[in-house]
mmCIF file of N, CA and C in Angstrom:
data_model
loop_
_atom_site.group_PDB
_atom_site.id
_atom_site.type_symbol
_atom_site.label_atom_id
_atom_site.label_comp_id
_atom_site.label_asym_id
_atom_site.label_seq_id
_atom_site.Cartn_x
_atom_site.Cartn_y
_atom_site.Cartn_z
ATOM 1 N N MET A 1 -4.335 -33.378 -11.532
ATOM 2 C CA MET A 1 -2.865 -33.241 -12.018
ATOM 3 C C MET A 1 -2.480 -34.639 -11.905
ATOM 4 N N ALA A 2 -2.190 -35.151 -12.591
ATOM 5 C CA ALA A 2 -2.271 -36.863 -12.260
ATOM 6 C C ALA A 2 -1.672 -36.829 -11.253
ATOM 7 N N SER A 3 -1.471 -38.708 -10.842
ATOM 8 C CA SER A 3 -0.598 -38.740 -9.683
ATOM 9 C C SER A 3 0.569 -39.064 -10.192
ATOM 10 N N GLY A 4 0.809 -39.395 -11.633
ATOM 11 C CA GLY A 4 1.442 -39.484 -12.440
ATOM 12 C C GLY A 4 2.964 -38.585 -12.643
ATOM 13 N N LEU A 5 2.151 -37.447 -13.326
ATOM 14 C CA LEU A 5 2.449 -36.069 -12.757
ATOM 15 C C LEU A 5 2.854 -35.651 -11.891
ATOM 16 N N LYS A 6 2.200 -35.674 -10.839
ATOM 17 C CA LYS A 6 2.752 -35.036 -8.960
ATOM 18 C C LYS A 6 4.256 -36.078 -9.423
ATOM 19 N N ARG A 7 4.353 -37.201 -9.529
ATOM 20 C CA ARG A 7 5.728 -37.842 -8.944
ATOM 21 C C ARG A 7 6.677 -37.003 -9.885
ATOM 22 N N VAL A 8 6.869 -36.946 -10.580
ATOM 23 C CA VAL A 8 7.515 -37.101 -11.974
ATOM 24 C C VAL A 8 8.014 -34.799 -12.010
ATOM 25 N N ILE A 9 7.366 -34.710 -10.578
ATOM 26 C CA ILE A 9 7.350 -33.086 -10.387
ATOM 27 C C ILE A 9 8.157 -32.758 -9.165
ATOM 28 N N LEU A 10 7.733 -33.702 -8.042
ATOM 29 C CA LEU A 10 8.374 -34.448 -6.377
ATOM 30 C C LEU A 10 9.833 -34.189 -7.266
ATOM 31 N N SER A 11 9.703 -36.058 -7.977
ATOM 32 C CA SER A 11 10.920 -36.272 -8.038
ATOM 33 C C SER A 11 11.986 -35.052 -8.749
ATOM 34 N N GLY A 12 11.696 -34.256 -9.449
ATOM 35 C CA GLY A 12 12.458 -33.745 -10.303
ATOM 36 C C GLY A 12 12.957 -32.426 -9.066
ATOM 37 N N VAL A 13 11.836 -31.834 -9.082
ATOM 38 C CA VAL A 13 12.652 -30.405 -7.331
ATOM 39 C C VAL A 13 13.394 -31.829 -6.710
ATOM 40 N N PHE A 14 12.838 -32.639 -5.892
ATOM 41 C CA PHE A 14 13.642 -33.332 -4.957
ATOM 42 C C PHE A 14 15.689 -33.032 -6.197
ATOM 43 N N THR A 15 15.954 -34.031 -7.445
ATOM 44 C CA THR A 15 17.126 -34.194 -8.088
ATOM 45 C C THR A 15 17.713 -32.816 -7.543
ATOM 46 N N LEU A 16 16.545 -31.724 -8.416
ATOM 47 C CA LEU A 16 17.613 -30.484 -7.901
ATOM 48 C C LEU A 16 17.936 -30.454 -6.680
ATOM 49 N N LEU A 17 17.485 -30.516 -5.398
ATOM 50 C CA LEU A 17 17.884 -30.376 -4.614
ATOM 51 C C LEU A 17 19.361 -31.155 -3.856
ATOM 52 N N THR A 18 19.007 -32.411 -4.712
ATOM 53 C CA THR A 18 19.905 -33.304 -4.153
ATOM 54 C C THR A 18 21.622 -33.947 -4.580
ATOM 55 N N LEU A 19 21.433 -33.731 -6.097
ATOM 56 C CA LEU A 19 21.975 -33.727 -7.083
ATOM 57 C C LEU A 19 23.457 -33.623 -7.684
ATOM 58 N N PRO A 20 24.232 -33.674 -7.659
ATOM 59 C CA PRO A 20 24.603 -32.142 -8.184
ATOM 60 C C PRO A 20 24.232 -32.241 -9.391
ATOM 61 N N THR A 21 24.058 -31.601 -10.318
ATOM 62 C CA THR A 21 23.965 -31.764 -11.593
ATOM 63 C C THR A 21 24.623 -30.470 -12.222
ATOM 64 N N PRO A 22 25.194 -30.600 -14.381
ATOM 65 C CA PRO A 22 25.388 -29.436 -14.602
ATOM 66 C C PRO A 22 24.814 -27.938 -14.214
ATOM 67 N N ARG A 23 23.243 -28.571 -14.432
ATOM 68 C CA ARG A 23 22.625 -26.849 -14.277
ATOM 69 C C ARG A 23 22.162 -26.280 -13.112
ATOM 70 N N LYS A 24 23.019 -26.626 -12.232
ATOM 71 C CA LYS A 24 23.183 -26.288 -10.366
ATOM 72 C C LYS A 24 24.716 -25.962 -10.671
ATOM 73 N N THR A 25 24.504 -23.910 -9.608
ATOM 74 C CA THR A 25 25.726 -23.112 -9.902
ATOM 75 C C THR A 25 26.104 -23.749 -8.263
ATOM 76 N N SER A 26 27.253 -22.757 -8.295
ATOM 77 C CA SER A 26 28.058 -23.183 -7.797
ATOM 78 C C SER A 26 27.539 -22.476 -6.100
ATOM 79 N N THR A 27 27.143 -21.753 -6.225
ATOM 80 C CA THR A 27 25.735 -21.424 -4.859
ATOM 81 C C THR A 27 25.688 -22.200 -4.609
ATOM 82 N N HIS A 28 24.672 -23.714 -4.332
ATOM 83 C CA HIS A 28 24.233 -25.132 -4.410
ATOM 84 C C HIS A 28 24.441 -24.693 -2.929
ATOM 85 N N GLN A 29 26.122 -25.005 -3.259
ATOM 86 C CA GLN A 29 26.392 -25.813 -1.761
ATOM 87 C C GLN A 29 25.613 -25.709 -1.231
ATOM 88 N N ASN A 30 25.761 -24.223 -0.308
ATOM 89 C CA ASN A 30 25.136 -24.045 0.449
ATOM 90 C C ASN A 30 23.840 -23.927 0.745
ATOM 91 N N LEU A 31 23.513 -25.130 0.336
ATOM 92 C CA LEU A 31 21.663 -25.984 0.868
ATOM 93 C C LEU A 31 22.504 -27.348 1.538
ATOM 94 N N LYS A 32 21.531 -26.661 2.653
ATOM 95 C CA LYS A 32 22.014 -27.892 4.090
ATOM 96 C C LYS A 32 20.856 -28.870 4.081
ATOM 97 N N THR A 33 19.797 -28.149 4.118
ATOM 98 C CA THR A 33 19.079 -29.324 4.474
ATOM 99 C C THR A 33 17.365 -28.899 3.294
ATOM 100 N N PHE A 34 16.454 -29.652 3.183
ATOM 101 C CA PHE A 34 15.122 -30.033 2.143
ATOM 102 C C PHE A 34 14.145 -30.686 2.614
ATOM 103 N N ARG A 35 13.375 -29.692 2.331
ATOM 104 C CA ARG A 35 11.778 -30.887 2.199
ATOM 105 C C ARG A 35 11.465 -30.661 0.959
ATOM 106 N N VAL A 36 11.042 -31.550 -0.026
ATOM 107 C CA VAL A 36 10.346 -31.910 -0.854
ATOM 108 C C VAL A 36 8.618 -32.726 -0.286
ATOM 109 N N ASN A 37 7.715 -32.150 0.019
ATOM 110 C CA ASN A 37 6.125 -32.648 0.061
ATOM 111 C C ASN A 37 5.110 -32.433 -0.578
ATOM 112 N N PHE A 38 4.772 -33.472 -1.197
ATOM 113 C CA PHE A 38 3.429 -33.005 -1.808
ATOM 114 C C PHE A 38 2.068 -32.697 -0.340
ATOM 115 N N THR A 39 1.314 -31.532 0.039
ATOM 116 C CA THR A 39 0.584 -31.606 1.439
ATOM 117 C C THR A 39 -0.993 -31.812 0.928
ATOM 118 N N GLY A 40 -1.703 -31.273 -0.440
ATOM 119 C CA GLY A 40 -3.305 -31.369 0.239
ATOM 120 C C GLY A 40 -3.457 -30.692 -1.184
ATOM 121 N N PHE A 41 -4.711 -31.383 -1.817
ATOM 122 C CA PHE A 41 -5.390 -30.998 -2.640
ATOM 123 C C PHE A 41 -6.355 -29.275 -2.491
ATOM 124 N N GLY A 42 -6.051 -28.191 -2.872
ATOM 125 C CA GLY A 42 -6.659 -27.477 -3.548
ATOM 126 C C GLY A 42 -8.169 -27.247 -4.118
ATOM 127 N N GLU A 43 -8.625 -25.847 -4.289
ATOM 128 C CA GLU A 43 -10.016 -26.646 -5.196
ATOM 129 C C GLU A 43 -9.619 -26.513 -6.878
ATOM 130 N N HIS A 44 -8.466 -25.722 -7.588
ATOM 131 C CA HIS A 44 -8.211 -26.603 -8.735
ATOM 132 C C HIS A 44 -6.490 -26.749 -9.192
ATOM 133 N N PHE A 45 -6.381 -26.764 -6.938
ATOM 134 C CA PHE A 45 -4.691 -27.361 -7.921
ATOM 135 C C PHE A 45 -4.119 -27.939 -6.848
ATOM 136 N N LEU A 46 -3.432 -28.845 -7.162
ATOM 137 C CA LEU A 46 -1.987 -29.315 -5.258
ATOM 138 C C LEU A 46 -1.299 -28.850 -5.107
ATOM 139 N N ASN A 47 -0.631 -28.550 -3.615
ATOM 140 C CA ASN A 47 -0.163 -27.948 -3.322
ATOM 141 C C ASN A 47 1.180 -28.950 -2.860
ATOM 142 N N ILE A 48 2.420 -27.973 -3.168
ATOM 143 C CA ILE A 48 3.733 -28.966 -2.332
ATOM 144 C C ILE A 48 4.684 -28.160 -2.068
ATOM 145 N N GLU A 49 4.748 -28.688 -1.574
ATOM 146 C CA GLU A 49 5.699 -27.628 -0.275
ATOM 147 C C GLU A 49 7.140 -28.184 -0.175
ATOM 148 N N ILE A 50 7.922 -26.387 -0.629
ATOM 149 C CA ILE A 50 9.681 -27.260 -1.032
ATOM 150 C C ILE A 50 10.248 -26.276 -0.362
ATOM 151 N N HIS A 51 10.793 -26.294 0.679
ATOM 152 C CA HIS A 51 11.637 -26.111 2.050
ATOM 153 C C HIS A 51 13.144 -26.168 1.412
ATOM 154 N N SER A 52 13.786 -25.348 1.426
ATOM 155 C CA SER A 52 15.082 -25.186 1.525
ATOM 156 C C SER A 52 15.544 -23.994 2.707
ATOM 157 N N TYR A 53 17.371 -24.936 2.590
ATOM 158 C CA TYR A 53 17.403 -23.613 3.729
ATOM 159 C C TYR A 53 19.048 -23.527 3.054
ATOM 160 N N ILE A 54 19.259 -22.719 2.856
ATOM 161 C CA ILE A 54 20.562 -22.106 2.156
ATOM 162 C C ILE A 54 21.209 -21.097 2.939
ATOM 163 N N ASP A 55 22.927 -22.107 3.320
ATOM 164 C CA ASP A 55 23.777 -21.912 4.636
ATOM 165 C C ASP A 55 25.275 -20.412 4.285
ATOM 166 N N THR A 56 24.378 -19.511 3.502
ATOM 167 C CA THR A 56 24.770 -17.864 3.935
ATOM 168 C C THR A 56 24.450 -17.282 4.712
ATOM 169 N N VAL A 57 25.332 -16.431 4.325
ATOM 170 C CA VAL A 57 25.113 -14.726 5.670
ATOM 171 C C VAL A 57 25.231 -13.410 4.855
ATOM 172 N N ASP A 58 25.564 -13.466 3.182
ATOM 173 C CA ASP A 58 25.977 -12.406 2.121
ATOM 174 C C ASP A 58 24.520 -12.374 1.767
ATOM 175 N N ILE A 59 23.918 -11.670 1.332
ATOM 176 C CA ILE A 59 22.369 -12.002 0.976
ATOM 177 C C ILE A 59 22.440 -11.674 -0.565
ATOM 178 N N VAL A 60 23.883 -11.078 -1.573
ATOM 179 C CA VAL A 60 23.621 -11.305 -2.595
ATOM 180 C C VAL A 60 23.447 -12.567 -3.334
ATOM 181 N N GLU A 61 24.870 -13.186 -2.470
ATOM 182 C CA GLU A 61 24.206 -14.946 -3.081
ATOM 183 C C GLU A 61 22.832 -15.785 -1.802
ATOM 184 N N PHE A 62 22.433 -15.662 -1.904
ATOM 185 C CA PHE A 62 21.372 -15.843 -0.568
ATOM 186 C C PHE A 62 20.284 -15.507 -2.368
ATOM 187 N N LYS A 63 20.241 -14.092 -2.482
ATOM 188 C CA LYS A 63 19.387 -14.379 -3.353
ATOM 189 C C LYS A 63 19.381 -14.757 -4.211
ATOM 190 N N ASN A 64 20.686 -15.070 -4.738
ATOM 191 C CA ASN A 64 21.028 -16.005 -6.090
ATOM 192 C C ASN A 64 20.756 -16.771 -6.250
ATOM 193 N N THR A 65 21.297 -17.990 -5.100
ATOM 194 C CA THR A 65 20.770 -19.184 -5.500
ATOM 195 C C THR A 65 19.287 -19.103 -5.255
ATOM 196 N N SER A 66 18.629 -18.539 -4.646
ATOM 197 C CA SER A 66 16.839 -18.563 -4.620
ATOM 198 C C SER A 66 16.321 -18.676 -5.916
ATOM 199 N N GLU A 67 17.245 -16.980 -6.624
ATOM 200 C CA GLU A 67 16.239 -17.217 -7.521
ATOM 201 C C GLU A 67 16.659 -18.654 -8.394
ATOM 202 N N ASP A 68 17.705 -19.176 -8.500
ATOM 203 C CA ASP A 68 18.335 -19.756 -8.904
ATOM 204 C C ASP A 68 17.290 -21.027 -9.269
ATOM 205 N N LEU A 69 16.344 -21.529 -7.718
ATOM 206 C CA LEU A 69 16.706 -22.509 -7.630
ATOM 207 C C LEU A 69 14.750 -22.365 -8.447
ATOM 208 N N ASN A 70 14.710 -21.110 -8.298
ATOM 209 C CA ASN A 70 12.988 -21.128 -7.884
ATOM 210 C C ASN A 70 12.757 -21.492 -10.167
ATOM 211 N N LEU A 71 13.873 -20.233 -10.748
ATOM 212 C CA LEU A 71 14.081 -20.551 -11.906
ATOM 213 C C LEU A 71 13.946 -21.831 -12.348
ATOM 214 N N HIS A 72 14.713 -23.142 -11.896
ATOM 215 C CA HIS A 72 15.058 -24.441 -12.382
ATOM 216 C C HIS A 72 13.339 -25.253 -11.621
ATOM 217 N N ILE A 73 12.746 -24.520 -11.007
ATOM 218 C CA ILE A 73 11.546 -25.167 -10.122
ATOM 219 C C ILE A 73 10.858 -25.077 -11.239
ATOM 220 N N LEU A 74 10.102 -23.500 -11.974
ATOM 221 C CA LEU A 74 9.592 -23.305 -12.664
ATOM 222 C C LEU A 74 9.850 -24.344 -14.854
ATOM 223 N N ASP A 75 10.979 -24.674 -14.832
ATOM 224 C CA ASP A 75 11.847 -25.482 -16.100
ATOM 225 C C ASP A 75 11.052 -26.737 -15.567
ATOM 226 N N ILE A 76 11.402 -26.877 -14.163
ATOM 227 C CA ILE A 76 10.594 -28.737 -14.051
ATOM 228 C C ILE A 76 9.218 -28.870 -14.429
ATOM 229 N N ILE A 77 8.554 -28.018 -13.085
ATOM 230 C CA ILE A 77 7.293 -27.481 -13.735
ATOM 231 C C ILE A 77 6.458 -28.270 -15.513
ATOM 232 N N GLN A 78 7.228 -26.885 -16.094
ATOM 233 C CA GLN A 78 7.956 -27.029 -17.427
ATOM 234 C C GLN A 78 7.614 -28.370 -18.031
ATOM 235 N N SER A 79 9.031 -28.491 -17.693
ATOM 236 C CA SER A 79 9.328 -29.528 -18.114
ATOM 237 C C SER A 79 7.841 -31.076 -18.247
ATOM 238 N N ALA A 80 7.245 -31.038 -17.180
ATOM 239 C CA ALA A 80 6.939 -32.074 -16.655
ATOM 240 C C ALA A 80 4.256 -32.276 -18.010
ATOM 241 N N GLY A 81 4.731 -30.563 -18.337
ATOM 242 C CA GLY A 81 3.641 -30.062 -18.864
ATOM 243 C C GLY A 81 2.972 -30.131 -18.662
ATOM 244 N N THR A 82 2.688 -28.948 -17.939
ATOM 245 C CA THR A 82 2.170 -27.860 -15.822
ATOM 246 C C THR A 82 2.621 -27.057 -16.405
ATOM 247 N N ARG A 83 1.381 -26.211 -15.934
ATOM 248 C CA ARG A 83 2.067 -24.932 -14.736
ATOM 249 C C ARG A 83 1.714 -24.354 -13.765
ATOM 250 N N ILE A 84 2.481 -23.492 -13.333
ATOM 251 C CA ILE A 84 1.867 -22.564 -11.980
ATOM 252 C C ILE A 84 0.417 -22.001 -11.625
ATOM 253 N N ALA A 85 -0.225 -22.365 -11.038
ATOM 254 C CA ALA A 85 -1.690 -22.226 -10.932
ATOM 255 C C ALA A 85 -1.315 -20.355 -10.380
ATOM 256 N N ILE A 86 -1.959 -18.940 -11.021
ATOM 257 C CA ILE A 86 -1.801 -17.953 -10.682
ATOM 258 C C ILE A 86 -3.037 -17.625 -9.748
ATOM 259 N N PRO A 87 -3.470 -17.858 -8.697
ATOM 260 C CA PRO A 87 -4.545 -17.246 -8.355
ATOM 261 C C PRO A 87 -4.850 -15.960 -9.137
ATOM 262 N N ALA A 88 -6.155 -15.896 -8.681
ATOM 263 C CA ALA A 88 -6.704 -14.591 -9.970
ATOM 264 C C ALA A 88 -7.985 -14.460 -8.944
ATOM 265 N N ASN A 89 -8.502 -12.933 -9.092
ATOM 266 C CA ASN A 89 -10.264 -12.338 -8.898
ATOM 267 C C ASN A 89 -10.139 -11.960 -9.549
ATOM 268 N N ILE A 90 -12.082 -11.600 -10.173
ATOM 269 C CA ILE A 90 -12.869 -11.767 -11.034
ATOM 270 C C ILE A 90 -13.816 -11.010 -10.203
ATOM 271 N N GLU A 91 -14.068 -9.387 -10.757
ATOM 272 C CA GLU A 91 -15.261 -9.637 -9.142
ATOM 273 C C GLU A 91 -16.221 -8.618 -10.717
ATOM 274 N N TYR A 92 -17.605 -8.252 -10.354
ATOM 275 C CA TYR A 92 -18.066 -8.226 -11.295
ATOM 276 C C TYR A 92 -18.834 -7.482 -10.828
ATOM 277 N N HIS A 93 -19.114 -5.652 -10.979
ATOM 278 C CA HIS A 93 -20.422 -4.952 -10.227
ATOM 279 C C HIS A 93 -21.333 -4.591 -11.362
ATOM 280 N N GLU A 94 -23.022 -4.285 -10.279
ATOM 281 C CA GLU A 94 -23.797 -4.731 -11.523
ATOM 282 C C GLU A 94 -24.032 -2.805 -10.977
ATOM 283 N N GLN A 95 -23.942 -2.348 -12.000
ATOM 284 C CA GLN A 95 -24.468 -1.147 -12.005
ATOM 285 C C GLN A 95 -26.160 -1.049 -11.763
ATOM 286 N N GLU A 96 -26.683 -0.188 -10.840
ATOM 287 C CA GLU A 96 -27.857 -0.255 -11.242
ATOM 288 C C GLU A 96 -28.591 1.440 -11.204
ATOM 289 N N ASN A 97 -29.378 1.129 -12.058
ATOM 290 C CA ASN A 97 -30.262 2.454 -13.238
ATOM 291 C C ASN A 97 -31.506 2.372 -12.163
ATOM 292 N N VAL A 98 -31.218 3.474 -11.198
ATOM 293 C CA VAL A 98 -32.268 3.889 -10.056
ATOM 294 C C VAL A 98 -32.623 5.678 -9.993
ATOM 295 N N SER A 99 -33.705 5.987 -11.423
ATOM 296 C CA SER A 99 -33.837 7.737 -11.096
ATOM 297 C C SER A 99 -34.392 8.014 -10.314
ATOM 298 N N SER A 100 -32.828 9.425 -10.363
ATOM 299 C CA SER A 100 -33.558 10.122 -8.784
ATOM 300 C C SER A 100 -35.403 10.501 -9.604
ATOM 301 N N PRO A 101 -35.988 11.137 -8.702
ATOM 302 C CA PRO A 101 -36.672 12.793 -9.058
ATOM 303 C C PRO A 101 -36.871 13.563 -9.890
ATOM 304 N N ASP A 102 -35.166 13.661 -9.768
ATOM 305 C CA ASP A 102 -34.814 15.034 -10.907
ATOM 306 C C ASP A 102 -34.765 14.817 -11.825
ATOM 307 N N SER A 103 -33.926 13.486 -11.805
ATOM 308 C CA SER A 103 -33.631 13.003 -13.491
ATOM 309 C C SER A 103 -35.165 12.680 -13.851
ATOM 310 N N LYS A 104 -36.130 11.936 -13.308
ATOM 311 C CA LYS A 104 -36.928 11.415 -13.408
ATOM 312 C C LYS A 104 -37.663 13.082 -14.729
ATOM 313 N N GLN A 105 -37.489 13.625 -13.400
ATOM 314 C CA GLN A 105 -38.129 15.291 -13.770
ATOM 315 C C GLN A 105 -37.789 16.035 -15.398
ATOM 316 N N GLN A 106 -36.042 16.058 -15.077
ATOM 317 C CA GLN A 106 -35.948 16.933 -15.854
ATOM 318 C C GLN A 106 -36.287 15.611 -17.649
ATOM 319 N N ALA A 107 -36.178 14.723 -17.751
ATOM 320 C CA ALA A 107 -36.638 13.573 -19.102
ATOM 321 C C ALA A 107 -38.033 13.765 -19.577
ATOM 322 N N GLU A 108 -39.375 14.226 -18.521
ATOM 323 C CA GLU A 108 -40.195 14.939 -18.865
ATOM 324 C C GLU A 108 -40.224 15.930 -19.685
ATOM 325 N N GLN A 109 -39.190 16.778 -18.636
ATOM 326 C CA GLN A 109 -38.917 17.654 -19.286
ATOM 327 C C GLN A 109 -38.579 17.828 -21.628
ATOM 328 N N ARG A 110 -37.551 17.498 -20.911
ATOM 329 C CA ARG A 110 -37.189 17.172 -22.931
ATOM 330 C C ARG A 110 -38.204 16.922 -22.836
ATOM 331 N N ILE A 111 -37.906 15.024 -22.813
ATOM 332 C CA ILE A 111 -39.530 14.617 -23.828
ATOM 333 C C ILE A 111 -40.386 15.553 -24.516
ATOM 334 N N GLU A 112 -41.122 16.356 -23.235
ATOM 335 C CA GLU A 112 -42.181 17.252 -23.829
ATOM 336 C C GLU A 112 -41.501 18.626 -24.980
ATOM 337 N N THR A 113 -40.866 19.179 -24.298
ATOM 338 C CA THR A 113 -39.649 20.148 -25.294
ATOM 339 C C THR A 113 -39.446 19.795 -26.602
ATOM 340 N N PHE A 114 -39.592 18.076 -27.407
ATOM 341 C CA PHE A 114 -39.064 17.431 -28.130
ATOM 342 C C PHE A 114 -40.642 17.152 -28.486
ATOM 343 N N ARG A 115 -41.241 16.888 -27.781
ATOM 344 C CA ARG A 115 -43.201 17.191 -29.205
ATOM 345 C C ARG A 115 -43.280 17.766 -28.981
ATOM 346 N N THR A 116 -42.649 19.194 -28.648
ATOM 347 C CA THR A 116 -43.077 20.898 -28.667
ATOM 348 C C THR A 116 -42.689 20.655 -29.837
ATOM 349 N N ASN A 117 -41.583 21.027 -29.971
ATOM 350 C CA ASN A 117 -40.738 21.168 -30.872
ATOM 351 C C ASN A 117 -40.966 20.410 -32.638
ATOM 352 N N SER A 118 -41.302 19.245 -31.883
ATOM 353 C CA SER A 118 -41.686 18.645 -33.055
ATOM 354 C C SER A 118 -42.804 18.618 -33.819
ATOM 355 N N LYS A 119 -43.853 19.138 -33.109
ATOM 356 C CA LYS A 119 -45.420 19.713 -33.964
ATOM 357 C C LYS A 119 -44.862 21.045 -34.843
ATOM 358 N N GLN A 120 -43.794 21.786 -34.143
ATOM 359 C CA GLN A 120 -44.170 23.096 -35.467
ATOM 360 C C GLN A 120 -43.122 23.033 -36.473
#
């Protein structure tokens, strides 16, 4: 992610948290303290930490405000031309072809049976 792109995202999130905009709902009035920081580099990503404190004891209001902020942050990231890095793991398992003595003996018997039947 280029430095300019990082600044666009940080600026967009900062604006979302501080300035009144038509996109904000009335529940955003409960945001009391916030921080937006670029905190470091990952292997394939940049870490941006967003801390916002929602001043309410109503769990529904808290969840609605939190969801609204997260959706707006996704919009900011997508409008900057990038996307969220989603962690993924791929595991490869190699199957071993280790034959047991019994399976070897069974295979030899099948081959012998095939040879005997094909001679007849």
